[in-house]
XYZ file of C-alpha atoms in Angstrom:
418
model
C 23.327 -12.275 -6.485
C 24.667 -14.802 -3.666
C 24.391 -15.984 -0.512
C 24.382 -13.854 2.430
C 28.104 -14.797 3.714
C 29.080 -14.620 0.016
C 27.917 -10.898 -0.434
C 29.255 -9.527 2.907
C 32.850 -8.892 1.687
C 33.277 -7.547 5.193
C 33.636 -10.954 6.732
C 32.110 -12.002 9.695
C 30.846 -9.005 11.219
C 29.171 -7.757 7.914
C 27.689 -11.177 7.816
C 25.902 -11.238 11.598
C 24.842 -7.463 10.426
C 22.859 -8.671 7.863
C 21.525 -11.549 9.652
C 20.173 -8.633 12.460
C 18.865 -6.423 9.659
C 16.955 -9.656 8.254
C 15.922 -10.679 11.828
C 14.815 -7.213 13.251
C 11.208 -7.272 13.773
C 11.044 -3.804 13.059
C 12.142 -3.890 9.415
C 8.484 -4.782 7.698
C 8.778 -6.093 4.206
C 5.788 -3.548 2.972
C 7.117 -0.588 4.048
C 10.311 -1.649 2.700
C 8.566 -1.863 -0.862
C 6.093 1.195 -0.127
C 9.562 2.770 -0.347
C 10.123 1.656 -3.577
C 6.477 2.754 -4.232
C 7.755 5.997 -3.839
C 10.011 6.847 -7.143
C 7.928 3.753 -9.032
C 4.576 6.419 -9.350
C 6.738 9.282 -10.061
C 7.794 7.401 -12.794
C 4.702 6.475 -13.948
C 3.319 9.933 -13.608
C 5.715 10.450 -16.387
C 3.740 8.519 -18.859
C 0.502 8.317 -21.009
C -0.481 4.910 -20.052
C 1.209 2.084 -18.089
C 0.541 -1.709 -18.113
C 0.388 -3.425 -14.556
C 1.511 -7.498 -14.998
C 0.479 -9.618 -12.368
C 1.397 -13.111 -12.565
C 2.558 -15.591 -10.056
C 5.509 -17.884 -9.181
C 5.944 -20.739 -6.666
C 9.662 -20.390 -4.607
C 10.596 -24.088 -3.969
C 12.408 -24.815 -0.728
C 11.946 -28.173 -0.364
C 14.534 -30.239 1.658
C 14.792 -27.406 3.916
C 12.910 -28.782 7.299
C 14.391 -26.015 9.300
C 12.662 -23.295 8.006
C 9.952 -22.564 9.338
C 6.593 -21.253 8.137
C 6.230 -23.157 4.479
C 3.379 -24.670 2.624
C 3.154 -27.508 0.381
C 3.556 -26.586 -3.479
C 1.694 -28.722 -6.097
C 2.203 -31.599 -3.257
C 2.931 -32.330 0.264
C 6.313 -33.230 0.020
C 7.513 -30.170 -2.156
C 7.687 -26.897 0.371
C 7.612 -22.946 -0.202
C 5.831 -19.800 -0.831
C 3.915 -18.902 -3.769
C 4.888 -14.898 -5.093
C 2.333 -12.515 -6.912
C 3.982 -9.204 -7.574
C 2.863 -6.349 -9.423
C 5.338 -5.345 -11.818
C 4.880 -1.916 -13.859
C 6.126 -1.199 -17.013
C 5.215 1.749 -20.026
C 3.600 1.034 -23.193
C 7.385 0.727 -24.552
C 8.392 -1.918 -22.201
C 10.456 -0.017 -19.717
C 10.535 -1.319 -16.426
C 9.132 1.133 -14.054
C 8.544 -0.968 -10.418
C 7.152 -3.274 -8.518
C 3.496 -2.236 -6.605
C 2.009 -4.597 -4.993
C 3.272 -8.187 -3.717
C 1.097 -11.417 -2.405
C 3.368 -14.035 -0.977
C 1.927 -16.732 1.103
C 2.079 -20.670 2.151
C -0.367 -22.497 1.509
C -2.025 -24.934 4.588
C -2.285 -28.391 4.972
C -4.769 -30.786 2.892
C -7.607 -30.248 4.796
C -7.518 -27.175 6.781
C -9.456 -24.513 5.714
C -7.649 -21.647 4.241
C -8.229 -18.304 2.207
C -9.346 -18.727 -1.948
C -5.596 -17.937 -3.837
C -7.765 -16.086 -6.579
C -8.215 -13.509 -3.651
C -4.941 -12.016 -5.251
C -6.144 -11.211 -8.447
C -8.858 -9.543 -7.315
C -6.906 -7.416 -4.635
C -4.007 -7.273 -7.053
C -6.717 -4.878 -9.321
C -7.778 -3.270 -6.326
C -4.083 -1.781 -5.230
C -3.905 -1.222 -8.465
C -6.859 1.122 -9.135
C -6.040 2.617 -5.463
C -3.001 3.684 -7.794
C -4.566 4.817 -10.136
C -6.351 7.441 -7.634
C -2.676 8.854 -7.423
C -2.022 9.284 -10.702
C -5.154 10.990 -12.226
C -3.315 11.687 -15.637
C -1.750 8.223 -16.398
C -3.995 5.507 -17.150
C -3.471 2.161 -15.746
C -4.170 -1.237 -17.670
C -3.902 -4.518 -15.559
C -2.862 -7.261 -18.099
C -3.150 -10.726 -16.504
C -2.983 -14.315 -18.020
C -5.681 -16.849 -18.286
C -5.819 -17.605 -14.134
C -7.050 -13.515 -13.723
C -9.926 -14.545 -15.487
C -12.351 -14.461 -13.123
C -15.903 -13.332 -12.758
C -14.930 -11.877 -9.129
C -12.597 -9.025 -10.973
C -14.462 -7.992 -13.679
C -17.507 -7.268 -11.526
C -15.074 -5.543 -8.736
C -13.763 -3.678 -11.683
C -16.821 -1.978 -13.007
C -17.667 -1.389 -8.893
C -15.059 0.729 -8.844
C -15.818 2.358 -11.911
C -12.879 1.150 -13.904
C -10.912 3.296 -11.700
C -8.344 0.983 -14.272
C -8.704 -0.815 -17.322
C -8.113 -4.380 -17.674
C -6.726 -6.678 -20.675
C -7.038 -11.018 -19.363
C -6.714 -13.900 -21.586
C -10.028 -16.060 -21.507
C -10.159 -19.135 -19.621
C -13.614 -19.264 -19.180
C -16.401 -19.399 -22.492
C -18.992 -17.659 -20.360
C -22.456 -16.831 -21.150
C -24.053 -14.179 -22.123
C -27.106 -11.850 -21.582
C -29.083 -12.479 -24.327
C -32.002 -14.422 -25.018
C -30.218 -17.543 -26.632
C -28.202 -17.717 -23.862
C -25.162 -17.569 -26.391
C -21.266 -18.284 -25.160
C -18.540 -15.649 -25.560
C -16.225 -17.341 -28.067
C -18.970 -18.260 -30.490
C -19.826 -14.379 -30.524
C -16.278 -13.352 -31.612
C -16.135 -15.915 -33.993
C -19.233 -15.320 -35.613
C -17.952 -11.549 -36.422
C -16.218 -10.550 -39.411
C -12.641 -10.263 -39.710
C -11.323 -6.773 -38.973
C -7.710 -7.550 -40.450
C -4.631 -8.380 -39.846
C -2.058 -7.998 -38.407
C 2.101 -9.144 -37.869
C 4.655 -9.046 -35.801
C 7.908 -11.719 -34.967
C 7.851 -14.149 -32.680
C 11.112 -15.068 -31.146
C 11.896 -18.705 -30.676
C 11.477 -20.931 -27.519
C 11.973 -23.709 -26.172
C 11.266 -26.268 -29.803
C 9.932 -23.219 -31.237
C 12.246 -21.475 -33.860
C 11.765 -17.740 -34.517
C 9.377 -16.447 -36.839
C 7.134 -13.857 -38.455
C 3.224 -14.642 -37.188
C 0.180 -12.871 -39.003
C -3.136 -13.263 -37.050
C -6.853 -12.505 -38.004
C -8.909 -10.056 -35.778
C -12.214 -10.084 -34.711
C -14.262 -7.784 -32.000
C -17.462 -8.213 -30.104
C -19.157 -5.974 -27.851
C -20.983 -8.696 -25.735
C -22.560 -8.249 -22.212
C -22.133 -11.115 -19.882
C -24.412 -12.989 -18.184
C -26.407 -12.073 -14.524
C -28.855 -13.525 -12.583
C -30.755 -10.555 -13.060
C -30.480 -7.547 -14.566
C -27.829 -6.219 -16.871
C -24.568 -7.626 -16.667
C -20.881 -6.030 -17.203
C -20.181 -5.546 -20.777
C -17.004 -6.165 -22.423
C -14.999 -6.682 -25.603
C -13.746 -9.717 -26.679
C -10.595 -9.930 -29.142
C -9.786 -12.860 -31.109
C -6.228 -12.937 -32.364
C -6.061 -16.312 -34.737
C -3.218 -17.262 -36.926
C -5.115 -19.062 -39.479
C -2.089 -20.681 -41.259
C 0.907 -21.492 -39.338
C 3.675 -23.139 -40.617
C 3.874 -26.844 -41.076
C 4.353 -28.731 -37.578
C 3.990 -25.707 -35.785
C 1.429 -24.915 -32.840
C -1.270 -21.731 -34.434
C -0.618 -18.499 -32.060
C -4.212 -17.774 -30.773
C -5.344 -15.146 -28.290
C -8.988 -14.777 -27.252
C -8.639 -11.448 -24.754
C -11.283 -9.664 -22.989
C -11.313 -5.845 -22.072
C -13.721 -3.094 -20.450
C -12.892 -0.589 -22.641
C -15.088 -0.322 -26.134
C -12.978 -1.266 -28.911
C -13.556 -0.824 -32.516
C -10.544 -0.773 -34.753
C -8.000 -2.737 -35.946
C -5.477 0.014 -34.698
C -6.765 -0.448 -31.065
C -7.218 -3.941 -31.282
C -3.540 -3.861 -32.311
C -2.165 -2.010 -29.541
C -3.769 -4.123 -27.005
C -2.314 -7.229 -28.799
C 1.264 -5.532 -27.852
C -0.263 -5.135 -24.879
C -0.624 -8.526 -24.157
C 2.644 -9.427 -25.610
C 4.248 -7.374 -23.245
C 3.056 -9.689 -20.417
C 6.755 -12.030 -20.875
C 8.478 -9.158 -19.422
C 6.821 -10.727 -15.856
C 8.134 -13.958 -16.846
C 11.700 -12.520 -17.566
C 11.187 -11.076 -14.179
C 11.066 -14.402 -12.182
C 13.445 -15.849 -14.026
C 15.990 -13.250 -13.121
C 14.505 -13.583 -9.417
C 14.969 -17.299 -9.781
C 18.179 -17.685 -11.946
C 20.321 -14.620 -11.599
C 19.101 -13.785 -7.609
C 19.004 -17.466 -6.921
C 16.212 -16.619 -4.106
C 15.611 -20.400 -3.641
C 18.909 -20.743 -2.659
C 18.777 -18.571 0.717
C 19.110 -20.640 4.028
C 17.845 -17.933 6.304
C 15.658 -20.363 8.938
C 12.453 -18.789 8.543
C 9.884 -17.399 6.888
C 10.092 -13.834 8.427
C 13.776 -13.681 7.600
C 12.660 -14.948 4.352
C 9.928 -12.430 3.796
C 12.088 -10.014 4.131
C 14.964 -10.772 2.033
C 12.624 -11.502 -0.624
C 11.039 -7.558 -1.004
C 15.151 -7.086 -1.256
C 15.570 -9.034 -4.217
C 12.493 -7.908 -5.598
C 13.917 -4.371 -5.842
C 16.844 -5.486 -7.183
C 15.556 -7.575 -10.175
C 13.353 -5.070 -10.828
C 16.631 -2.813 -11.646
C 18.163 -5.593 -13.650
C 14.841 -5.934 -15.930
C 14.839 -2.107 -16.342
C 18.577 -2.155 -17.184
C 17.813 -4.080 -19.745
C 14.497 -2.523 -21.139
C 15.642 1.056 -20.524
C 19.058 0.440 -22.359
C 16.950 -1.336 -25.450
C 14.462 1.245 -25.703
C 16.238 4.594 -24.758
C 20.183 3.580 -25.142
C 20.829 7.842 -26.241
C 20.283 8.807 -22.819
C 22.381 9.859 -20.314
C 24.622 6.864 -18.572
C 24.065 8.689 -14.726
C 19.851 7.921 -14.911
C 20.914 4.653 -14.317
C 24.481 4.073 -13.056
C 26.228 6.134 -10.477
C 29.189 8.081 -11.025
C 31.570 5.053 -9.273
C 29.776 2.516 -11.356
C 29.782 4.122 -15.012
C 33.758 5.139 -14.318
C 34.563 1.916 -12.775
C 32.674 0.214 -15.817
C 34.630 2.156 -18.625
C 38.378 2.092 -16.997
C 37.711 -1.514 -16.883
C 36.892 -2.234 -20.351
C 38.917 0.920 -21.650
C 42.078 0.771 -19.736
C 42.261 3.882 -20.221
C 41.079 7.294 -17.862
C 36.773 7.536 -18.171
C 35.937 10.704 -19.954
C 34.991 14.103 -18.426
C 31.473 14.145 -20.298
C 29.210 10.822 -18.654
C 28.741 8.435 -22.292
C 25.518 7.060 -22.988
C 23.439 4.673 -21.344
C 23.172 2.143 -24.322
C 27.117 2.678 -24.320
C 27.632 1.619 -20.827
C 25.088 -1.448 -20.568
C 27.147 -2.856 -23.418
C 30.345 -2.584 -21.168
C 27.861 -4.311 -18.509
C 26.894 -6.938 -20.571
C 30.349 -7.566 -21.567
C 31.376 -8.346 -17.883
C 28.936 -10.772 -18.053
C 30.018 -12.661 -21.338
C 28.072 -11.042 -23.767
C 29.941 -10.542 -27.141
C 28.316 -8.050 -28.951
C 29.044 -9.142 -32.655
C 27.451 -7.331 -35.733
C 24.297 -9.812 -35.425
C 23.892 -10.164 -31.675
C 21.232 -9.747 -30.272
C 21.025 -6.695 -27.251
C 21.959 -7.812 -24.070
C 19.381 -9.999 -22.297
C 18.716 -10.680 -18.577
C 21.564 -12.938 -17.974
C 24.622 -11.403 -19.165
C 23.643 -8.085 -16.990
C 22.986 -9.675 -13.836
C 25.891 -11.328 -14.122
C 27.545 -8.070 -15.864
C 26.500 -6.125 -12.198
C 27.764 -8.329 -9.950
C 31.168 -8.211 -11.409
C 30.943 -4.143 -11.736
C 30.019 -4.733 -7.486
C 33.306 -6.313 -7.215
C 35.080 -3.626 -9.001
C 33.339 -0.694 -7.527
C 34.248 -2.051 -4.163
C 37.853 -2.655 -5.178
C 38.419 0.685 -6.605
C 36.696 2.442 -3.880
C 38.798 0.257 -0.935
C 41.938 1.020 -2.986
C 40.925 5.332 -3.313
C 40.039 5.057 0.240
C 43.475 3.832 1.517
C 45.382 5.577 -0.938
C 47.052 2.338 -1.930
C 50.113 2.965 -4.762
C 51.207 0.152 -6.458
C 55.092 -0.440 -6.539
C 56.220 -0.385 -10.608
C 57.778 -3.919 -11.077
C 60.904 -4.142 -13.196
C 61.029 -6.141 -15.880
C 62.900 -8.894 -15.713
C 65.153 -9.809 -18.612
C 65.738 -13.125 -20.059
């Protein structure tokens, strides 16, 4: 969670290591995360149904002329890369992986260069290629309004919805019938369904609260130049009386799959609101990785540290999803035998126990490193108390390890009397 000097404890020599091991033209950044690939689908062979968020970031590294190999950012002057990962996680909100990655600079004003909505398309076709690998877990890819594009839902139903897809409307298209009627006003003109509720937590000027929302369905089929068109269903989500001075929570969302009660149109509203956990995910790329600050010269060094980092946020996030929603399980699915050990004699002072505690037991002492309190009305941990929480447990583990290794005894120091 540093720089690359700062995490080579091994001075010098560690340090020019990892500069090779980032400079070696031989280490490619997607078989790196294919490798991660690996134990991510066995995990999601495990379950029912996953959701696949794709969403993407911009990496600012302006004021760094010599690296080379950036793009301009919303303008010339501000340099980087723009990131578009694929990050898994089960109906509960377990982290599971990361799939898929787009990273790329943009060109010049002027030059001709590839259409960025590219990724979202792609990003459903490595997803469906998934899919094919995991015949008895269904895939959803959930994507904001900037996936909502005509391009995917077509490519979708070409490849027979090898894997469903959930997008918030950006678009009110039209639609294949002979009034030539618009999406929204289709919804809207249905009855309501229901309701339903669920707690919204505060950000930003927005304090926490409970949020009840109307639902309507439509079955619509969208428009074509000829022929029939790919049919979807749209769900309005509508709070129809927020609270004074406060913003209504609306969702308009559009699906493949045929939906026609309130319970389904419920789940994939949890669905949906499982689409932060991307956003938690840059931020602990951004905040507790501090990938903006690497210095490594250019962008191949760059490319790949970043599939690094992306591994290890990835463990961070399902740290702290896994400990929230399973914290009876075993301690060792998670932390290694040095880790949980180091972690309890630490907080303990005293000798860890023969029998491995549980994992909700052992992110707390985690968290803790990292200034969490834990009082009666606390919150669980979040993001930023257990990155901070593992690099401290690093330190330790190193210590410990570098003090076992050289069988280092401590002299007893009298006390001195005054």
């Amino acid at each position: 969670m540093a720089s690359v000097p700062n995490v080579c404890g091994g001075g010098w020599a560690e340090t020019k290591a990892a500069y090779r091991l980032l400079d070696n033209a031989r280490l490619d950044f997607r078989e790196v995360l294919r490798a991660h690939s690996v134990p991510t689908l066995e995990r999601i062979r495990q379950q029912s149904r996953v959701l696949c968020l794709q969403d993407t970031t911009e990496l600012d590294y302006s004021g760094r002329p010599s690296m080379a190999g950036l793009g301009r950012l919303n303008y010339e002057q501000r340099q980087g890369l723009y990131l578009h990962p694929t990050l898994v996680i089960s109906e509960a909100g377990v982290a599971l992986g990361v799939t898929d990655c787009w990273h790329w600079a943009r060109l010049p004003k002027g030059e001709p260069d590839l259409a960025e909505s590219l990724r979202w398309v792609e990003g459903y076709e490595r997803v469906a290629e998934m899919a094919a690998l995991a015949p008895e877990t269904r895939l959803v890819y959930v994507a904001d309004r900037e996936g909502d594009l005509r391009a995917l839902i077509d490519r979708a139903e070409q490849l027979g919805f090898a894997a469903d897809y959930l997008i918030r409307v950006r678009h009110d298209r039209k639609l294949n019938d002979p009034l030539d009627g618009k999406l929204r006003a289709a919804v809207e003109a249905q009855p309501v369904l229901g309701t339903i509720a669920f707690d919204l937590p505060a950000g930003g000027n927005r304090p926490a609260r409970q949020v009840t929302q109307t639902i309507r369905l439509a079955r619509v089929e969208l428009k074509t130049r000829s022929g029939p068109g790919p049919q979807v269903t749209v769900i309005l989500a509508r709070e129809e009386a927020p609270p004074e001075g406060q913003e209504a929570v609306e969702w308009c969302l559009i699906t493949n799959e045929e939906i026609t009660t309130l319970e389904q149109a419920r789940a994939r509203i949890e669905w949906y609101r499982k689409r932060w956990w991307i956003e938690v995910y840059f931020r602990i790329l951004k905040s507790g990785c501090r990938i903006e600050a690497l210095q490594l010269r250019t962008r191949e060094r760059l490319e790949r540290a970043l599939v690094l980092y992306l591994i290890v946020a990835w463990r961070i996030l399902m740290l702290m999803t896994l400990g929230r929603e399973h914290p009876e399980w075993c301690c060792e699915v998670v932390f290694s035998v040095e880790e949980w050990q180091t972690a309890w004699a630490i907080h303990h002072r005293t000798p860890p126990p023969a029998t491995p505690p549980d994992l909700g037991t052992i992110v707390r002492i985690v968290a803790g490193f990292g200034g969490w309190l834990g009082r009666k009305n606390d919150p669980p941990p979040g993001p930023k108390a257990l990155w901070q929480g593992m690099t401290k447990l690093s330190a330790y583990v190193e210590a410990v390890t570098a003090i076992r290794a050289a069988e280092i005894k401590f002299p007893q120091r009298k006390r001195i009397r005054h």
